[in-house]
PDB file of C-alpha atoms and ligand atoms in Angstrom:
ATOM      1  CA  MET I 254      97.905  54.267   7.398  1.00  0.00           C
ATOM      2  CA  THR I 255      99.297  51.179   9.217  1.00  0.00           C
ATOM      3  CA  ALA I 256      97.432  48.254  10.599  1.00  0.00           C
ATOM      4  CA  ASN I 257      99.810  46.471  12.410  1.00  0.00           C
ATOM      5  CA  ALA I 258     101.804  47.578  14.561  1.00  0.00           C
ATOM      6  CA  THR I 259     103.589  44.109  16.120  1.00  0.00           C
ATOM      7  CA  PRO I 260     106.736  43.913  17.349  1.00  0.00           C
ATOM      8  CA  GLY I 261     109.437  42.230  14.699  1.00  0.00           C
ATOM      9  CA  ASP I 262     107.416  43.364  11.577  1.00  0.00           C
ATOM     10  CA  GLY I 263     109.415  46.682  11.124  1.00  0.00           C
ATOM     11  CA  LEU I 264     108.256  48.023  14.498  1.00  0.00           C
ATOM     12  CA  TYR I 265     111.703  49.214  15.477  1.00  0.00           C
ATOM     13  CA  GLU I 266     111.880  51.246  11.878  1.00  0.00           C
ATOM     14  CA  ARG I 267     108.631  52.529  11.902  1.00  0.00           C
ATOM     15  CA  VAL I 268     109.636  54.257  15.519  1.00  0.00           C
ATOM     16  CA  ALA I 269     112.570  55.732  13.906  1.00  0.00           C
ATOM     17  CA  ALA I 270     110.664  57.011  10.936  1.00  0.00           C
ATOM     18  CA  ALA I 271     108.584  58.890  13.483  1.00  0.00           C
ATOM     19  CA  ALA I 272     110.756  60.260  15.616  1.00  0.00           C
ATOM     20  CA  ALA I 273     113.225  61.139  12.509  1.00  0.00           C
ATOM     21  CA  HIS I 274     110.175  62.962  11.557  1.00  0.00           C
ATOM     22  CA  VAL I 275     109.440  64.995  14.957  1.00  0.00           C
ATOM     23  CA  ARG I 276     113.270  65.822  14.582  1.00  0.00           C
ATOM     24  CA  GLY I 277     113.655  67.248  11.853  1.00  0.00           C
ATOM     25  CA  ARG I 278     111.127  70.259  12.783  1.00  0.00           C
ATOM     26  CA  LEU I 279     112.896  70.353  16.252  1.00  0.00           C
ATOM     27  CA  GLY I 280     115.605  72.533  14.906  1.00  0.00           C
ATOM     28  CA  GLY I 281     118.528  70.576  17.171  1.00  0.00           C
ATOM     29  CA  ARG I 282     116.037  69.954  20.588  1.00  0.00           C
ATOM     30  CA  ALA I 283     115.925  67.271  22.797  1.00  0.00           C
ATOM     31  CA  PRO I 284     112.570  67.089  24.728  1.00  0.00           C
ATOM     32  CA  THR I 285     113.738  65.352  27.875  1.00  0.00           C
ATOM     33  CA  ILE I 286     110.163  64.707  29.708  1.00  0.00           C
ATOM     34  CA  GLY I 287     107.260  63.074  27.684  1.00  0.00           C
ATOM     35  CA  LEU I 288     103.631  63.485  29.005  1.00  0.00           C
ATOM     36  CA  ILE I 289     100.428  62.434  27.251  1.00  0.00           C
ATOM     37  CA  LEU I 290      97.502  64.404  28.189  1.00  0.00           C
ATOM     38  CA  GLY I 291      94.246  62.119  28.519  1.00  0.00           C
ATOM     39  CA  SER I 292      91.144  63.489  27.650  1.00  0.00           C
ATOM     40  CA  GLY I 293      89.921  67.054  29.493  1.00  0.00           C
ATOM     41  CA  LEU I 294      93.369  67.319  29.861  1.00  0.00           C
ATOM     42  CA  GLY I 295      95.599  68.677  26.874  1.00  0.00           C
ATOM     43  CA  GLY I 296      94.709  72.268  28.132  1.00  0.00           C
ATOM     44  CA  TRP I 297      98.953  71.924  30.036  1.00  0.00           C
ATOM     45  CA  ALA I 298     100.960  71.721  26.149  1.00  0.00           C
ATOM     46  CA  ASP I 299      99.359  74.730  25.263  1.00  0.00           C
ATOM     47  CA  ARG I 300     101.077  76.481  27.735  1.00  0.00           C
ATOM     48  CA  LEU I 301     105.075  75.093  26.707  1.00  0.00           C
ATOM     49  CA  GLY I 302     107.038  77.792  25.011  1.00  0.00           C
ATOM     50  CA  ASP I 303     108.386  78.278  22.148  1.00  0.00           C
ATOM     51  CA  PRO I 304     106.785  75.800  21.275  1.00  0.00           C
ATOM     52  CA  VAL I 305     106.673  73.303  18.095  1.00  0.00           C
ATOM     53  CA  THR I 306     102.930  71.865  16.402  1.00  0.00           C
ATOM     54  CA  ILE I 307     102.856  68.762  14.694  1.00  0.00           C
ATOM     55  CA  ASP I 308      99.397  67.274  14.199  1.00  0.00           C
ATOM     56  CA  TYR I 309      99.443  63.805  14.298  1.00  0.00           C
ATOM     57  CA  GLY I 310      98.254  62.839  11.130  1.00  0.00           C
ATOM     58  CA  GLU I 311     101.650  64.790   9.692  1.00  0.00           C
ATOM     59  CA  ILE I 312     104.199  62.338  11.435  1.00  0.00           C
ATOM     60  CA  PRO I 313     104.784  58.461   9.505  1.00  0.00           C
ATOM     61  CA  HIS I 314     102.569  55.837  11.461  1.00  0.00           C
ATOM     62  CA  PHE I 315     101.265  57.584  13.743  1.00  0.00           C
ATOM     63  CA  PRO I 316      97.207  56.410  14.566  1.00  0.00           C
ATOM     64  CA  ARG I 317      94.545  59.705  14.974  1.00  0.00           C
ATOM     65  CA  SER I 318      92.394  60.043  17.824  1.00  0.00           C
ATOM     66  CA  HIS I 319      88.852  60.989  17.017  1.00  0.00           C
ATOM     67  CA  VAL I 320      87.223  60.978  20.681  1.00  0.00           C
ATOM     68  CA  GLU I 321      86.008  64.478  21.609  1.00  0.00           C
ATOM     69  CA  GLY I 322      88.547  67.080  23.690  1.00  0.00           C
ATOM     70  CA  HIS I 323      90.994  65.255  22.329  1.00  0.00           C
ATOM     71  CA  LYS I 324      92.788  67.631  19.810  1.00  0.00           C
ATOM     72  CA  GLY I 325      95.469  64.992  17.861  1.00  0.00           C
ATOM     73  CA  ARG I 326      98.995  66.519  17.345  1.00  0.00           C
ATOM     74  CA  LEU I 327     102.649  67.068  19.006  1.00  0.00           C
ATOM     75  CA  VAL I 328     103.874  69.554  21.209  1.00  0.00           C
ATOM     76  CA  VAL I 329     107.434  70.427  21.416  1.00  0.00           C
ATOM     77  CA  GLY I 330     107.987  73.104  23.645  1.00  0.00           C
ATOM     78  CA  THR I 331     109.644  74.487  27.444  1.00  0.00           C
ATOM     79  CA  SER I 332     108.858  74.172  30.866  1.00  0.00           C
ATOM     80  CA  GLY I 333     110.461  74.607  33.580  1.00  0.00           C
ATOM     81  CA  GLY I 334     113.672  74.507  32.332  1.00  0.00           C
ATOM     82  CA  ALA I 335     113.315  71.327  30.613  1.00  0.00           C
ATOM     83  CA  THR I 336     112.328  70.890  26.354  1.00  0.00           C
ATOM     84  CA  CYS I 337     108.465  68.714  26.406  1.00  0.00           C
ATOM     85  CA  VAL I 338     107.047  66.721  23.609  1.00  0.00           C
ATOM     86  CA  ALA I 339     103.319  66.579  25.073  1.00  0.00           C
ATOM     87  CA  MET I 340      99.999  64.709  23.716  1.00  0.00           C
ATOM     88  CA  GLN I 341      97.304  66.270  23.115  1.00  0.00           C
ATOM     89  CA  GLY I 342      94.966  63.129  22.730  1.00  0.00           C
ATOM     90  CA  ARG I 343      95.860  60.042  22.267  1.00  0.00           C
ATOM     91  CA  VAL I 344      94.123  57.100  21.033  1.00  0.00           C
ATOM     92  CA  HIS I 345      92.313  54.361  22.895  1.00  0.00           C
ATOM     93  CA  LEU I 346      91.691  49.487  22.466  1.00  0.00           C
ATOM     94  CA  TYR I 347      87.846  50.830  22.050  1.00  0.00           C
ATOM     95  CA  GLU I 348      88.603  53.083  18.925  1.00  0.00           C
ATOM     96  CA  GLY I 349      89.670  49.337  17.006  1.00  0.00           C
ATOM     97  CA  HIS I 350      93.889  49.778  16.991  1.00  0.00           C
ATOM     98  CA  PRO I 351      95.527  47.608  18.168  1.00  0.00           C
ATOM     99  CA  ALA I 352      97.180  47.336  21.863  1.00  0.00           C
ATOM    100  CA  ALA I 353     101.170  48.383  19.868  1.00  0.00           C
ATOM    101  CA  LEU I 354      99.614  50.147  17.559  1.00  0.00           C
ATOM    102  CA  VAL I 355      98.001  52.814  20.877  1.00  0.00           C
ATOM    103  CA  ALA I 356     100.998  52.168  22.332  1.00  0.00           C
ATOM    104  CA  PHE I 357     102.779  53.216  18.946  1.00  0.00           C
ATOM    105  CA  PRO I 358     103.072  57.458  20.414  1.00  0.00           C
ATOM    106  CA  ALA I 359     105.016  56.146  23.462  1.00  0.00           C
ATOM    107  CA  ARG I 360     107.563  53.897  21.917  1.00  0.00           C
ATOM    108  CA  VAL I 361     108.249  57.350  19.965  1.00  0.00           C
ATOM    109  CA  LEU I 362     108.343  59.771  22.831  1.00  0.00           C
ATOM    110  CA  VAL I 363     110.754  57.493  24.638  1.00  0.00           C
ATOM    111  CA  ALA I 364     113.038  57.540  20.738  1.00  0.00           C
ATOM    112  CA  LEU I 365     112.925  61.500  20.839  1.00  0.00           C
ATOM    113  CA  GLY I 366     114.828  61.094  24.327  1.00  0.00           C
ATOM    114  CA  ALA I 367     112.493  61.066  26.829  1.00  0.00           C
ATOM    115  CA  ARG I 368     113.657  58.638  29.410  1.00  0.00           C
ATOM    116  CA  THR I 369     110.709  59.954  31.596  1.00  0.00           C
ATOM    117  CA  LEU I 370     106.794  59.862  30.650  1.00  0.00           C
ATOM    118  CA  ILE I 371     103.899  61.650  32.189  1.00  0.00           C
ATOM    119  CA  ILE I 372     100.820  59.745  31.523  1.00  0.00           C
ATOM    120  CA  THR I 373      97.853  61.410  32.617  1.00  0.00           C
ATOM    121  CA  ASN I 374      94.186  60.279  31.972  1.00  0.00           C
ATOM    122  CA  ALA I 375      90.351  60.570  33.380  1.00  0.00           C
ATOM    123  CA  ALA I 376      89.388  57.967  35.626  1.00  0.00           C
ATOM    124  CA  GLY I 377      86.255  56.279  37.681  1.00  0.00           C
ATOM    125  CA  GLY I 378      86.674  56.448  41.223  1.00  0.00           C
ATOM    126  CA  LEU I 379      86.497  53.205  43.171  1.00  0.00           C
ATOM    127  CA  ARG I 380      86.770  53.934  46.293  1.00  0.00           C
ATOM    128  CA  PRO I 381      83.212  55.678  47.277  1.00  0.00           C
ATOM    129  CA  GLU I 382      85.236  57.987  49.275  1.00  0.00           C
ATOM    130  CA  TRP I 383      86.518  59.721  46.634  1.00  0.00           C
ATOM    131  CA  ALA I 384      84.753  62.924  45.397  1.00  0.00           C
ATOM    132  CA  PRO I 385      84.937  63.718  41.657  1.00  0.00           C
ATOM    133  CA  GLY I 386      87.634  66.415  40.869  1.00  0.00           C
ATOM    134  CA  THR I 387      90.987  63.798  43.193  1.00  0.00           C
ATOM    135  CA  LEU I 388      93.983  63.069  41.975  1.00  0.00           C
ATOM    136  CA  MET I 389      95.614  60.158  42.402  1.00  0.00           C
ATOM    137  CA  VAL I 390      98.686  59.091  41.735  1.00  0.00           C
ATOM    138  CA  ILE I 391      99.119  55.625  39.839  1.00  0.00           C
ATOM    139  CA  ARG I 392     101.326  52.848  42.357  1.00  0.00           C
ATOM    140  CA  ASP I 393     100.901  49.663  39.677  1.00  0.00           C
ATOM    141  CA  HIS I 394      98.091  48.130  37.193  1.00  0.00           C
ATOM    142  CA  LEU I 395      96.619  45.813  36.654  1.00  0.00           C
ATOM    143  CA  ASP I 396      95.935  45.527  32.746  1.00  0.00           C
ATOM    144  CA  MET I 397      92.404  44.060  32.093  1.00  0.00           C
ATOM    145  CA  LEU I 398      92.505  44.735  27.642  1.00  0.00           C
ATOM    146  CA  ARG I 399      92.605  42.476  25.637  1.00  0.00           C
ATOM    147  CA  ASP I 400      94.880  42.700  23.435  1.00  0.00           C
ATOM    148  CA  HIS I 401      98.628  43.469  24.817  1.00  0.00           C
ATOM    149  CA  PRO I 402     101.503  45.260  23.130  1.00  0.00           C
ATOM    150  CA  LEU I 403     104.110  43.479  23.345  1.00  0.00           C
ATOM    151  CA  ARG I 404     102.231  40.131  21.924  1.00  0.00           C
ATOM    152  CA  GLY I 405     103.988  38.710  18.590  1.00  0.00           C
ATOM    153  CA  PRO I 406     107.288  38.518  18.317  1.00  0.00           C
ATOM    154  CA  ASN I 407     109.786  40.847  20.473  1.00  0.00           C
ATOM    155  CA  ASP I 408     112.740  43.457  18.978  1.00  0.00           C
ATOM    156  CA  ASP I 409     115.511  43.646  21.164  1.00  0.00           C
ATOM    157  CA  ARG I 410     116.122  46.840  20.206  1.00  0.00           C
ATOM    158  CA  LEU I 411     113.450  48.276  21.751  1.00  0.00           C
ATOM    159  CA  GLY I 412     113.482  46.050  24.452  1.00  0.00           C
ATOM    160  CA  PRO I 413     113.546  42.592  25.996  1.00  0.00           C
ATOM    161  CA  ARG I 414     110.936  40.372  25.769  1.00  0.00           C
ATOM    162  CA  PHE I 415     110.236  40.034  28.815  1.00  0.00           C
ATOM    163  CA  PRO I 416     110.013  42.681  30.833  1.00  0.00           C
ATOM    164  CA  ASP I 417     110.357  43.225  34.399  1.00  0.00           C
ATOM    165  CA  MET I 418     107.072  45.415  35.643  1.00  0.00           C
ATOM    166  CA  THR I 419     108.121  45.745  39.214  1.00  0.00           C
ATOM    167  CA  ARG I 420     108.716  49.301  39.094  1.00  0.00           C
ATOM    168  CA  ALA I 421     106.768  50.459  35.648  1.00  0.00           C
ATOM    169  CA  TYR I 422     105.193  53.662  38.114  1.00  0.00           C
ATOM    170  CA  ALA I 423     108.791  54.722  39.777  1.00  0.00           C
ATOM    171  CA  PRO I 424     108.511  54.344  42.818  1.00  0.00           C
ATOM    172  CA  GLU I 425     110.690  57.809  43.042  1.00  0.00           C
ATOM    173  CA  LEU I 426     109.217  59.830  40.541  1.00  0.00           C
ATOM    174  CA  ARG I 427     105.824  58.740  42.807  1.00  0.00           C
ATOM    175  CA  ALA I 428     107.700  60.427  45.780  1.00  0.00           C
ATOM    176  CA  LEU I 429     108.528  63.276  43.693  1.00  0.00           C
ATOM    177  CA  VAL I 430     104.980  64.041  42.494  1.00  0.00           C
ATOM    178  CA  LYS I 431     103.372  63.702  46.211  1.00  0.00           C
ATOM    179  CA  ASP I 432     106.594  65.642  47.059  1.00  0.00           C
ATOM    180  CA  VAL I 433     105.410  68.251  44.332  1.00  0.00           C
ATOM    181  CA  ALA I 434     101.523  67.963  45.587  1.00  0.00           C
ATOM    182  CA  ALA I 435     101.989  68.618  49.401  1.00  0.00           C
ATOM    183  CA  ALA I 436     104.340  71.674  48.805  1.00  0.00           C
ATOM    184  CA  ARG I 437     102.074  73.345  45.898  1.00  0.00           C
ATOM    185  CA  GLY I 438      98.584  72.265  48.994  1.00  0.00           C
ATOM    186  CA  VAL I 439      97.625  69.731  46.219  1.00  0.00           C
ATOM    187  CA  ALA I 440      95.435  67.190  47.728  1.00  0.00           C
ATOM    188  CA  ILE I 441      96.877  63.883  46.174  1.00  0.00           C
ATOM    189  CA  GLN I 442      95.692  59.750  46.142  1.00  0.00           C
ATOM    190  CA  GLU I 443      98.168  57.327  45.613  1.00  0.00           C
ATOM    191  CA  GLY I 444      96.321  53.931  44.646  1.00  0.00           C
ATOM    192  CA  VAL I 445      95.810  50.585  41.677  1.00  0.00           C
ATOM    193  CA  TYR I 446      94.653  51.798  37.959  1.00  0.00           C
ATOM    194  CA  VAL I 447      92.886  49.923  36.291  1.00  0.00           C
ATOM    195  CA  ALA I 448      92.089  49.297  32.450  1.00  0.00           C
ATOM    196  CA  MET I 449      89.306  48.946  31.238  1.00  0.00           C
ATOM    197  CA  PRO I 450      88.189  47.916  26.938  1.00  0.00           C
ATOM    198  CA  GLY I 451      86.035  50.458  27.516  1.00  0.00           C
ATOM    199  CA  PRO I 452      83.841  51.465  25.151  1.00  0.00           C
ATOM    200  CA  THR I 453      80.928  51.050  28.174  1.00  0.00           C
ATOM    201  CA  TYR I 454      81.649  52.642  31.847  1.00  0.00           C
ATOM    202  CA  GLU I 455      81.509  49.489  33.483  1.00  0.00           C
ATOM    203  CA  THR I 456      78.431  47.999  35.077  1.00  0.00           C
ATOM    204  CA  PRO I 457      77.968  48.357  38.620  1.00  0.00           C
ATOM    205  CA  ALA I 458      78.751  44.215  39.057  1.00  0.00           C
ATOM    206  CA  GLU I 459      82.239  45.010  36.993  1.00  0.00           C
ATOM    207  CA  VAL I 460      83.283  47.934  39.905  1.00  0.00           C
ATOM    208  CA  LYS I 461      82.304  45.220  42.337  1.00  0.00           C
ATOM    209  CA  MET I 462      84.222  42.917  40.608  1.00  0.00           C
ATOM    210  CA  LEU I 463      87.367  45.767  40.633  1.00  0.00           C
ATOM    211  CA  GLN I 464      87.031  46.972  43.683  1.00  0.00           C
ATOM    212  CA  GLY I 465      87.267  43.403  45.236  1.00  0.00           C
ATOM    213  CA  MET I 466      90.669  43.243  42.996  1.00  0.00           C
ATOM    214  CA  GLY I 467      91.977  45.956  44.434  1.00  0.00           C
ATOM    215  CA  ALA I 468      91.248  48.757  41.729  1.00  0.00           C
ATOM    216  CA  ASP I 469      90.898  52.663  42.839  1.00  0.00           C
ATOM    217  CA  ALA I 470      90.062  53.723  39.183  1.00  0.00           C
ATOM    218  CA  THR I 471      89.269  52.579  36.439  1.00  0.00           C
ATOM    219  CA  GLY I 472      89.768  53.699  32.802  1.00  0.00           C
ATOM    220  CA  MET I 473      89.903  52.943  29.355  1.00  0.00           C
ATOM    221  CA  SER I 474      93.894  54.194  28.437  1.00  0.00           C
ATOM    222  CA  THR I 475      97.039  54.639  29.389  1.00  0.00           C
ATOM    223  CA  VAL I 476      98.228  50.812  30.973  1.00  0.00           C
ATOM    224  CA  PRO I 477      99.532  50.034  26.638  1.00  0.00           C
ATOM    225  CA  GLU I 478     101.451  53.421  26.826  1.00  0.00           C
ATOM    226  CA  VAL I 479     103.171  52.312  30.471  1.00  0.00           C
ATOM    227  CA  ILE I 480     104.173  49.477  29.770  1.00  0.00           C
ATOM    228  CA  VAL I 481     106.177  49.848  26.036  1.00  0.00           C
ATOM    229  CA  ALA I 482     108.442  52.590  28.042  1.00  0.00           C
ATOM    230  CA  ASN I 483     108.754  49.795  29.954  1.00  0.00           C
ATOM    231  CA  HIS I 484     109.695  47.676  27.368  1.00  0.00           C
ATOM    232  CA  MET I 485     111.945  50.376  26.080  1.00  0.00           C
ATOM    233  CA  GLY I 486     113.589  51.718  29.220  1.00  0.00           C
ATOM    234  CA  ALA I 487     111.563  54.670  30.763  1.00  0.00           C
ATOM    235  CA  ARG I 488     110.518  56.159  33.632  1.00  0.00           C
ATOM    236  CA  CYS I 489     107.102  56.526  34.515  1.00  0.00           C
ATOM    237  CA  ILE I 490     104.810  58.670  36.251  1.00  0.00           C
ATOM    238  CA  GLY I 491     100.716  58.417  36.260  1.00  0.00           C
ATOM    239  CA  ILE I 492      98.623  60.552  37.280  1.00  0.00           C
ATOM    240  CA  SER I 493      94.629  59.947  36.733  1.00  0.00           C
ATOM    241  CA  CYS I 494      91.617  62.932  37.768  1.00  0.00           C
ATOM    242  CA  ILE I 495      89.128  61.353  39.059  1.00  0.00           C
ATOM    243  CA  THR I 496      86.364  62.156  37.229  1.00  0.00           C
ATOM    244  CA  ASN I 497      83.272  60.603  38.470  1.00  0.00           C
ATOM    245  CA  LYS I 498      81.975  57.322  40.618  1.00  0.00           C
ATOM    246  CA  ALA I 499      82.349  54.472  38.569  1.00  0.00           C
ATOM    247  CA  ALA I 500      78.834  52.804  37.005  1.00  0.00           C
ATOM    248  CA  GLY I 501      76.815  51.924  40.349  1.00  0.00           C
ATOM    249  CA  ILE I 502      78.143  53.523  43.878  1.00  0.00           C
ATOM    250  CA  THR I 503      75.866  56.985  43.266  1.00  0.00           C
ATOM    251  CA  GLY I 504      73.093  54.978  41.307  1.00  0.00           C
ATOM    252  CA  GLU I 505      73.677  57.827  38.488  1.00  0.00           C
ATOM    253  CA  PRO I 506      73.688  56.895  35.332  1.00  0.00           C
ATOM    254  CA  LEU I 507      77.510  58.119  34.014  1.00  0.00           C
ATOM    255  CA  SER I 508      78.331  60.434  31.366  1.00  0.00           C
ATOM    256  CA  HIS I 509      81.957  61.613  29.157  1.00  0.00           C
ATOM    257  CA  ALA I 510      79.657  65.235  29.969  1.00  0.00           C
ATOM    258  CA  GLU I 511      80.320  64.295  33.483  1.00  0.00           C
ATOM    259  CA  VAL I 512      83.295  63.523  32.663  1.00  0.00           C
ATOM    260  CA  THR I 513      84.936  66.379  30.441  1.00  0.00           C
ATOM    261  CA  GLU I 514      83.863  69.124  33.557  1.00  0.00           C
ATOM    262  CA  THR I 515      85.041  67.697  35.767  1.00  0.00           C
ATOM    263  CA  ALA I 516      88.668  67.830  33.915  1.00  0.00           C
ATOM    264  CA  THR I 517      87.710  70.837  33.401  1.00  0.00           C
ATOM    265  CA  ARG I 518      87.076  71.629  36.541  1.00  0.00           C
ATOM    266  CA  VAL I 519      90.405  70.732  38.713  1.00  0.00           C
ATOM    267  CA  ARG I 520      91.748  71.821  34.998  1.00  0.00           C
ATOM    268  CA  ALA I 521      94.294  74.635  36.905  1.00  0.00           C
ATOM    269  CA  GLU I 522      95.414  72.437  39.893  1.00  0.00           C
ATOM    270  CA  PHE I 523      96.017  70.046  36.971  1.00  0.00           C
ATOM    271  CA  GLU I 524      98.341  72.362  35.278  1.00  0.00           C
ATOM    272  CA  GLY I 525      99.837  73.826  38.058  1.00  0.00           C
ATOM    273  CA  LEU I 526     100.908  70.064  39.494  1.00  0.00           C
ATOM    274  CA  LEU I 527     102.584  68.967  35.931  1.00  0.00           C
ATOM    275  CA  ASP I 528     103.853  71.987  36.296  1.00  0.00           C
ATOM    276  CA  GLY I 529     106.386  71.160  39.397  1.00  0.00           C
ATOM    277  CA  VAL I 530     106.195  67.887  37.923  1.00  0.00           C
ATOM    278  CA  VAL I 531     107.915  68.698  34.991  1.00  0.00           C
ATOM    279  CA  ALA I 532     110.505  71.369  37.115  1.00  0.00           C
ATOM    280  CA  ALA I 533     111.329  69.438  40.115  1.00  0.00           C
ATOM    281  CA  LEU I 534     111.657  66.345  36.525  1.00  0.00           C
ATOM    282  CA  ALA I 535     114.867  68.828  35.391  1.00  0.00           C
ATOM    283  CA  ALA I 536     115.450  70.033  38.890  1.00  0.00           C
ATOM    284  CA  PRO I 537     119.636  69.005  38.109  1.00  0.00           C
ATOM    285  CA  ALA I 538     119.419  67.016  41.241  1.00  0.00           C
ATOM    286  CA  ALA I 539     116.039  65.344  41.588  1.00  0.00           C
ATOM    287  CA  ALA I 540     115.321  61.838  41.748  1.00  0.00           C
ATOM    288  CA  GLY I 541     118.262  60.618  39.202  1.00  0.00           C
ATOM    289  CA  GLY I 542     117.804  63.502  36.681  1.00  0.00           C
ATOM    290  CA  ALA I 543     115.028  63.811  33.800  1.00  0.00           C
ATOM    291  CA  ALA I 544     116.923  66.629  31.800  1.00  0.00           C
TER     292      ALA I 544
HETATM  293  N1  LIG Q1066      85.177  54.635  34.046  1.00  0.00           N
HETATM  294  C1  LIG Q1066      86.128  53.927  32.555  1.00  0.00           C
HETATM  295  N2  LIG Q1066      86.493  54.816  32.599  1.00  0.00           N
HETATM  296  C2  LIG Q1066      86.184  55.590  32.611  1.00  0.00           C
HETATM  297  C3  LIG Q1066      85.321  56.618  34.048  1.00  0.00           C
HETATM  298  C4  LIG Q1066      84.437  55.258  33.987  1.00  0.00           C
HETATM  299  O1  LIG Q1066      83.930  55.242  35.278  1.00  0.00           O
HETATM  300  N3  LIG Q1066      85.564  57.965  33.603  1.00  0.00           N
HETATM  301  C5  LIG Q1066      86.647  58.196  32.963  1.00  0.00           C
HETATM  302  N4  LIG Q1066      86.517  57.581  32.149  1.00  0.00           N
END
């Protein structure tokens, strides 16, 4: 297994090798939309038409996930007129991988041709008024992780040394998600996601700090992938499923079971939203077009 994925040490070649392996299994199909599906949200990929499924273990240099509810496989197939590549499961920093390796699969999705990434996660709600099951389109993020996926030498073939993050979550795509949600009668909030290292959930004191910093939802993923996608010039959509109120808001202890239960409860609504977003992205005139 690859212990290190720091730019400048062959990262470009490893991304190319992983993408070449996947491409070789696709019979000429080229995905234009990539999806990274979070805890309990991976079922959407089972609905793809004409699917090709590849276990992460078969892809050179790919990290593997071990968390319950994360399947650890890539599914390429069609939805809403677009060819999509979806990740069922991802690895997290708390598993011990460096951020550059956590974000490696996102680079492979972009290298395969996905110029738009849809990144989903389960998150704790920092707004007391948001009930578990609330969906949130990510407007921006705060990075509280203790590693950065671009730390180390930069490879200019992948992207610039100092990437701009002003539009890390593309404004036109946030508008598209909100339009699709409105058309489907799905309530959706918009807010700031903060990435925390985990694997502990936050303390109530940390929750107060994060609220004061301007965050609306807290989780343990997404930010490394959004950073490398922006580094490579891809556009990102982030959608959080608020699975629980963050620690201390209700006084009740948090559990992973609660997280997956809520994700399962909103599954149909969430998957319908993804169907609509993918179809809207695939439509030729949509927000600059993704397909
Ligand atoms: N905190 C961090 N990550 C999470 C949470 C939370 O409350 N819920 C789901 N993922």
